């Protein structure tokens, strides 16, 4: 039996191969299926980062306002709890510490807000020639007038100062700019008691 003669197959030329791959590549690049999904995926990542920043920044601002409010309420509570007959308040007003603790913990942050060590502080202040308050003495010795501030015709006032602190922790640390915000949040409020 005689075998049929084999046909000789010629290898494609380089030009033919190049044209084939060029046509396939062009077909691939012209295919638009899935482009919207890729665009949405990229946009969703950017949107998530923006949302994390807005969330953390908003929470930080809200909590800072709560600390400011708690500090202001604390000095008002000191003024209410300690009438002028109990001044200086830090030494003569038995309900001062309780009033301050209840006031600073009255916000939505509750017991997370605390008094700074050494707070409250109390002293005698006078208005100086520049209309700024100037501390002239601590509560251990009340001055007769405001000579130390350069205004001898005025009488010193008894002022109490309250300092509070709150430790802020961002929800998305490392992802939002809130990680760079100062923490703990410290606030100071001052009020004249008498």
PDB file of C-alpha atoms in Angstrom:
ATOM      1  CA  UNK A   1       0.000   0.000   0.000  1.00  0.00           C
ATOM      2  CA  UNK A   2       1.239   3.273  -1.011  1.00  0.00           C
ATOM      3  CA  UNK A   3       1.030   6.159   1.382  1.00  0.00           C
ATOM      4  CA  UNK A   4      -0.346   9.365   0.162  1.00  0.00           C
ATOM      5  CA  UNK A   5       2.171  12.066  -0.303  1.00  0.00           C
ATOM      6  CA  UNK A   6       2.318  14.570   2.440  1.00  0.00           C
ATOM      7  CA  UNK A   7       1.488  18.059   1.739  1.00  0.00           C
ATOM      8  CA  UNK A   8       4.102  20.409   2.699  1.00  0.00           C
ATOM      9  CA  UNK A   9       2.818  23.015   5.153  1.00  0.00           C
ATOM     10  CA  UNK A  10       4.516  26.285   5.013  1.00  0.00           C
ATOM     11  CA  UNK A  11       5.141  28.245   8.214  1.00  0.00           C
ATOM     12  CA  UNK A  12       3.324  31.533   8.321  1.00  0.00           C
ATOM     13  CA  UNK A  13       5.419  34.539   7.633  1.00  0.00           C
ATOM     14  CA  UNK A  14       6.287  37.065  10.298  1.00  0.00           C
ATOM     15  CA  UNK A  15       4.052  39.589   8.623  1.00  0.00           C
ATOM     16  CA  UNK A  16       1.082  37.236   8.794  1.00  0.00           C
ATOM     17  CA  UNK A  17       1.672  36.510  12.513  1.00  0.00           C
ATOM     18  CA  UNK A  18       2.032  40.217  13.304  1.00  0.00           C
ATOM     19  CA  UNK A  19      -1.183  41.038  11.446  1.00  0.00           C
ATOM     20  CA  UNK A  20      -3.025  38.276  13.283  1.00  0.00           C
ATOM     21  CA  UNK A  21      -1.930  39.481  16.765  1.00  0.00           C
ATOM     22  CA  UNK A  22      -2.609  43.095  15.826  1.00  0.00           C
ATOM     23  CA  UNK A  23      -6.137  42.184  14.777  1.00  0.00           C
ATOM     24  CA  UNK A  24      -6.700  40.195  17.994  1.00  0.00           C
ATOM     25  CA  UNK A  25      -5.305  43.055  20.126  1.00  0.00           C
ATOM     26  CA  UNK A  26      -7.472  45.598  18.369  1.00  0.00           C
ATOM     27  CA  UNK A  27     -10.541  43.439  18.924  1.00  0.00           C
ATOM     28  CA  UNK A  28      -9.668  43.120  22.594  1.00  0.00           C
ATOM     29  CA  UNK A  29      -9.189  46.874  23.067  1.00  0.00           C
ATOM     30  CA  UNK A  30     -12.394  47.708  21.235  1.00  0.00           C
ATOM     31  CA  UNK A  31     -14.411  45.426  23.533  1.00  0.00           C
ATOM     32  CA  UNK A  32     -16.155  47.737  26.023  1.00  0.00           C
ATOM     33  CA  UNK A  33     -17.822  45.100  28.207  1.00  0.00           C
ATOM     34  CA  UNK A  34     -16.920  45.473  31.920  1.00  0.00           C
ATOM     35  CA  UNK A  35     -15.490  48.990  31.635  1.00  0.00           C
ATOM     36  CA  UNK A  36     -18.322  50.457  33.689  1.00  0.00           C
ATOM     37  CA  UNK A  37     -17.716  47.904  36.445  1.00  0.00           C
ATOM     38  CA  UNK A  38     -14.020  48.784  36.592  1.00  0.00           C
ATOM     39  CA  UNK A  39     -14.787  52.518  36.655  1.00  0.00           C
ATOM     40  CA  UNK A  40     -17.344  52.011  39.416  1.00  0.00           C
ATOM     41  CA  UNK A  41     -14.844  49.946  41.430  1.00  0.00           C
ATOM     42  CA  UNK A  42     -12.249  52.725  41.249  1.00  0.00           C
ATOM     43  CA  UNK A  43     -14.852  55.361  42.081  1.00  0.00           C
ATOM     44  CA  UNK A  44     -16.151  53.275  45.013  1.00  0.00           C
ATOM     45  CA  UNK A  45     -12.658  53.173  46.533  1.00  0.00           C
ATOM     46  CA  UNK A  46     -12.333  56.952  46.310  1.00  0.00           C
ATOM     47  CA  UNK A  47     -15.835  57.384  47.694  1.00  0.00           C
ATOM     48  CA  UNK A  48     -15.086  55.064  50.636  1.00  0.00           C
ATOM     49  CA  UNK A  49     -11.922  57.005  51.546  1.00  0.00           C
ATOM     50  CA  UNK A  50     -13.837  60.303  51.356  1.00  0.00           C
ATOM     51  CA  UNK A  51     -16.653  58.890  53.471  1.00  0.00           C
ATOM     52  CA  UNK A  52     -14.193  57.630  56.102  1.00  0.00           C
ATOM     53  CA  UNK A  53     -12.634  61.108  56.297  1.00  0.00           C
ATOM     54  CA  UNK A  54     -15.989  62.859  56.619  1.00  0.00           C
ATOM     55  CA  UNK A  55     -17.118  60.400  59.297  1.00  0.00           C
ATOM     56  CA  UNK A  56     -13.972  60.665  61.426  1.00  0.00           C
ATOM     57  CA  UNK A  57     -13.772  64.447  61.089  1.00  0.00           C
ATOM     58  CA  UNK A  58     -17.438  64.854  62.026  1.00  0.00           C
ATOM     59  CA  UNK A  59     -17.059  62.605  65.060  1.00  0.00           C
ATOM     60  CA  UNK A  60     -13.961  64.520  66.165  1.00  0.00           C
ATOM     61  CA  UNK A  61     -15.721  67.888  65.872  1.00  0.00           C
ATOM     62  CA  UNK A  62     -18.787  66.585  67.722  1.00  0.00           C
ATOM     63  CA  UNK A  63     -16.718  65.127  70.546  1.00  0.00           C
ATOM     64  CA  UNK A  64     -14.625  68.296  70.832  1.00  0.00           C
ATOM     65  CA  UNK A  65     -17.831  70.331  71.155  1.00  0.00           C
ATOM     66  CA  UNK A  66     -19.060  67.936  73.842  1.00  0.00           C
ATOM     67  CA  UNK A  67     -15.811  68.413  75.809  1.00  0.00           C
ATOM     68  CA  UNK A  68     -16.100  72.207  75.466  1.00  0.00           C
ATOM     69  CA  UNK A  69     -19.706  72.077  76.629  1.00  0.00           C
ATOM     70  CA  UNK A  70     -18.876  69.821  79.591  1.00  0.00           C
ATOM     71  CA  UNK A  71     -16.078  72.148  80.688  1.00  0.00           C
ATOM     72  CA  UNK A  72     -18.302  75.217  80.499  1.00  0.00           C
ATOM     73  CA  UNK A  73     -21.106  73.442  82.357  1.00  0.00           C
ATOM     74  CA  UNK A  74     -18.601  72.471  85.073  1.00  0.00           C
ATOM     75  CA  UNK A  75     -17.637  76.072  85.877  1.00  0.00           C
ATOM     76  CA  UNK A  76     -21.297  77.033  85.885  1.00  0.00           C
ATOM     77  CA  UNK A  77     -22.000  74.165  88.299  1.00  0.00           C
ATOM     78  CA  UNK A  78     -19.214  75.452  90.561  1.00  0.00           C
ATOM     79  CA  UNK A  79     -20.796  78.906  90.512  1.00  0.00           C
ATOM     80  CA  UNK A  80     -24.204  77.433  91.357  1.00  0.00           C
ATOM     81  CA  UNK A  81     -22.993  75.032  94.057  1.00  0.00           C
ATOM     82  CA  UNK A  82     -20.738  77.479  95.877  1.00  0.00           C
ATOM     83  CA  UNK A  83     -22.431  80.716  96.882  1.00  0.00           C
ATOM     84  CA  UNK A  84     -20.292  83.742  97.799  1.00  0.00           C
ATOM     85  CA  UNK A  85     -20.383  82.880 101.499  1.00  0.00           C
ATOM     86  CA  UNK A  86     -18.446  79.649 100.704  1.00  0.00           C
ATOM     87  CA  UNK A  87     -15.531  81.295  98.896  1.00  0.00           C
ATOM     88  CA  UNK A  88     -12.846  80.359  98.167  1.00  0.00           C
ATOM     89  CA  UNK A  89     -14.688  77.378  96.743  1.00  0.00           C
ATOM     90  CA  UNK A  90     -11.766  74.955  96.545  1.00  0.00           C
ATOM     91  CA  UNK A  91     -11.293  75.156 100.317  1.00  0.00           C
ATOM     92  CA  UNK A  92     -14.747  76.066 101.707  1.00  0.00           C
ATOM     93  CA  UNK A  93     -17.329  74.490  99.391  1.00  0.00           C
ATOM     94  CA  UNK A  94     -17.937  70.846 100.297  1.00  0.00           C
ATOM     95  CA  UNK A  95     -20.095  70.081  97.235  1.00  0.00           C
ATOM     96  CA  UNK A  96     -17.653  71.471  94.655  1.00  0.00           C
ATOM     97  CA  UNK A  97     -16.055  68.195  93.534  1.00  0.00           C
ATOM     98  CA  UNK A  98     -19.392  66.408  93.221  1.00  0.00           C
ATOM     99  CA  UNK A  99     -20.906  69.304  91.272  1.00  0.00           C
ATOM    100  CA  UNK A 100     -17.947  69.359  88.887  1.00  0.00           C
ATOM    101  CA  UNK A 101     -17.974  65.572  88.314  1.00  0.00           C
ATOM    102  CA  UNK A 102     -21.718  65.515  87.669  1.00  0.00           C
ATOM    103  CA  UNK A 103     -21.420  68.437  85.263  1.00  0.00           C
ATOM    104  CA  UNK A 104     -18.550  67.112  83.154  1.00  0.00           C
ATOM    105  CA  UNK A 105     -20.179  63.700  82.870  1.00  0.00           C
ATOM    106  CA  UNK A 106     -23.545  65.126  81.794  1.00  0.00           C
ATOM    107  CA  UNK A 107     -22.769  65.020  78.058  1.00  0.00           C
ATOM    108  CA  UNK A 108     -23.125  62.061  75.708  1.00  0.00           C
ATOM    109  CA  UNK A 109     -19.452  61.210  76.329  1.00  0.00           C
ATOM    110  CA  UNK A 110     -20.259  60.444  79.980  1.00  0.00           C
ATOM    111  CA  UNK A 111     -17.370  59.262  82.106  1.00  0.00           C
ATOM    112  CA  UNK A 112     -14.902  59.479  79.205  1.00  0.00           C
ATOM    113  CA  UNK A 113     -14.400  63.155  80.039  1.00  0.00           C
ATOM    114  CA  UNK A 114     -12.285  63.639  83.143  1.00  0.00           C
ATOM    115  CA  UNK A 115     -10.810  66.486  85.133  1.00  0.00           C
ATOM    116  CA  UNK A 116      -7.151  67.204  84.490  1.00  0.00           C
ATOM    117  CA  UNK A 117      -4.934  66.579  87.514  1.00  0.00           C
ATOM    118  CA  UNK A 118      -4.814  69.718  89.667  1.00  0.00           C
ATOM    119  CA  UNK A 119      -8.161  70.978  88.395  1.00  0.00           C
ATOM    120  CA  UNK A 120     -10.039  72.982  89.489  1.00  0.00           C
ATOM    121  CA  UNK A 121      -7.739  75.835  90.336  1.00  0.00           C
ATOM    122  CA  UNK A 122      -8.859  79.027  91.985  1.00  0.00           C
ATOM    123  CA  UNK A 123      -7.234  82.384  92.443  1.00  0.00           C
ATOM    124  CA  UNK A 124      -7.702  86.129  92.641  1.00  0.00           C
ATOM    125  CA  UNK A 125      -7.562  88.033  89.385  1.00  0.00           C
ATOM    126  CA  UNK A 126      -7.590  91.692  88.456  1.00  0.00           C
ATOM    127  CA  UNK A 127      -8.050  93.564  85.222  1.00  0.00           C
ATOM    128  CA  UNK A 128      -4.786  95.238  84.233  1.00  0.00           C
ATOM    129  CA  UNK A 129      -4.264  98.442  82.219  1.00  0.00           C
ATOM    130  CA  UNK A 130      -4.668  96.468  78.967  1.00  0.00           C
ATOM    131  CA  UNK A 131      -8.122  95.171  80.069  1.00  0.00           C
ATOM    132  CA  UNK A 132      -6.795  91.619  80.396  1.00  0.00           C
ATOM    133  CA  UNK A 133      -7.281  89.381  83.417  1.00  0.00           C
ATOM    134  CA  UNK A 134      -4.129  88.963  85.441  1.00  0.00           C
ATOM    135  CA  UNK A 135      -3.657  86.515  88.294  1.00  0.00           C
ATOM    136  CA  UNK A 136      -2.549  88.435  91.377  1.00  0.00           C
ATOM    137  CA  UNK A 137      -2.772  85.826  94.128  1.00  0.00           C
ATOM    138  CA  UNK A 138      -3.819  82.315  95.002  1.00  0.00           C
ATOM    139  CA  UNK A 139      -6.695  81.708  97.398  1.00  0.00           C
ATOM    140  CA  UNK A 140      -4.477  81.469 100.461  1.00  0.00           C
ATOM    141  CA  UNK A 141      -4.165  85.264 100.690  1.00  0.00           C
ATOM    142  CA  UNK A 142      -6.657  87.700  99.206  1.00  0.00           C
ATOM    143  CA  UNK A 143      -5.049  91.004  98.199  1.00  0.00           C
ATOM    144  CA  UNK A 144      -6.656  94.227  99.423  1.00  0.00           C
ATOM    145  CA  UNK A 145      -6.808  95.717  95.929  1.00  0.00           C
ATOM    146  CA  UNK A 146      -5.445  95.321  92.406  1.00  0.00           C
ATOM    147  CA  UNK A 147      -2.187  97.219  92.891  1.00  0.00           C
ATOM    148  CA  UNK A 148      -0.244  94.198  91.619  1.00  0.00           C
ATOM    149  CA  UNK A 149      -2.047  94.532  88.266  1.00  0.00           C
ATOM    150  CA  UNK A 150      -1.530  98.280  88.070  1.00  0.00           C
ATOM    151  CA  UNK A 151      -5.155  99.164  88.847  1.00  0.00           C
ATOM    152  CA  UNK A 152      -5.227  99.955  92.595  1.00  0.00           C
ATOM    153  CA  UNK A 153      -8.763 101.350  92.455  1.00  0.00           C
ATOM    154  CA  UNK A 154     -10.235  97.914  91.630  1.00  0.00           C
ATOM    155  CA  UNK A 155     -10.993  94.945  93.866  1.00  0.00           C
ATOM    156  CA  UNK A 156      -9.749  91.450  92.945  1.00  0.00           C
ATOM    157  CA  UNK A 157     -12.244  88.835  91.825  1.00  0.00           C
ATOM    158  CA  UNK A 158     -12.306  85.173  92.839  1.00  0.00           C
ATOM    159  CA  UNK A 159     -12.107  83.048  89.660  1.00  0.00           C
ATOM    160  CA  UNK A 160     -12.275  79.295  89.257  1.00  0.00           C
ATOM    161  CA  UNK A 161     -10.676  77.492  86.338  1.00  0.00           C
ATOM    162  CA  UNK A 162     -11.657  73.980  85.255  1.00  0.00           C
ATOM    163  CA  UNK A 163      -9.637  71.847  82.839  1.00  0.00           C
ATOM    164  CA  UNK A 164     -10.982  68.680  81.268  1.00  0.00           C
ATOM    165  CA  UNK A 165      -9.557  66.020  78.985  1.00  0.00           C
ATOM    166  CA  UNK A 166     -10.946  63.408  76.601  1.00  0.00           C
ATOM    167  CA  UNK A 167      -9.017  60.857  74.533  1.00  0.00           C
ATOM    168  CA  UNK A 168     -10.183  60.774  70.928  1.00  0.00           C
ATOM    169  CA  UNK A 169      -9.758  57.608  68.841  1.00  0.00           C
ATOM    170  CA  UNK A 170     -10.643  57.711  65.120  1.00  0.00           C
ATOM    171  CA  UNK A 171     -12.862  54.987  63.665  1.00  0.00           C
ATOM    172  CA  UNK A 172     -10.600  54.610  60.630  1.00  0.00           C
ATOM    173  CA  UNK A 173      -7.034  55.130  61.867  1.00  0.00           C
ATOM    174  CA  UNK A 174      -4.520  55.417  59.067  1.00  0.00           C
ATOM    175  CA  UNK A 175      -7.252  55.870  56.457  1.00  0.00           C
ATOM    176  CA  UNK A 176      -8.587  59.269  57.477  1.00  0.00           C
ATOM    177  CA  UNK A 177      -6.933  62.578  58.247  1.00  0.00           C
ATOM    178  CA  UNK A 178      -8.481  62.434  61.717  1.00  0.00           C
ATOM    179  CA  UNK A 179      -5.497  60.355  62.803  1.00  0.00           C
ATOM    180  CA  UNK A 180      -3.491  63.589  62.680  1.00  0.00           C
ATOM    181  CA  UNK A 181      -5.889  65.537  64.907  1.00  0.00           C
ATOM    182  CA  UNK A 182      -4.626  66.416  68.394  1.00  0.00           C
ATOM    183  CA  UNK A 183      -5.568  63.957  71.090  1.00  0.00           C
ATOM    184  CA  UNK A 184      -6.346  64.046  73.915  1.00  0.00           C
ATOM    185  CA  UNK A 185      -8.796  66.912  73.564  1.00  0.00           C
ATOM    186  CA  UNK A 186      -8.125  69.344  76.439  1.00  0.00           C
ATOM    187  CA  UNK A 187     -10.393  72.266  77.243  1.00  0.00           C
ATOM    188  CA  UNK A 188     -10.299  75.020  79.862  1.00  0.00           C
ATOM    189  CA  UNK A 189     -13.109  77.217  81.156  1.00  0.00           C
ATOM    190  CA  UNK A 190     -12.979  80.014  83.705  1.00  0.00           C
ATOM    191  CA  UNK A 191     -15.672  81.864  85.641  1.00  0.00           C
ATOM    192  CA  UNK A 192     -15.821  84.522  88.311  1.00  0.00           C
ATOM    193  CA  UNK A 193     -17.336  83.255  91.553  1.00  0.00           C
ATOM    194  CA  UNK A 194     -17.219  86.423  93.588  1.00  0.00           C
TER     195      UNK A 194
END
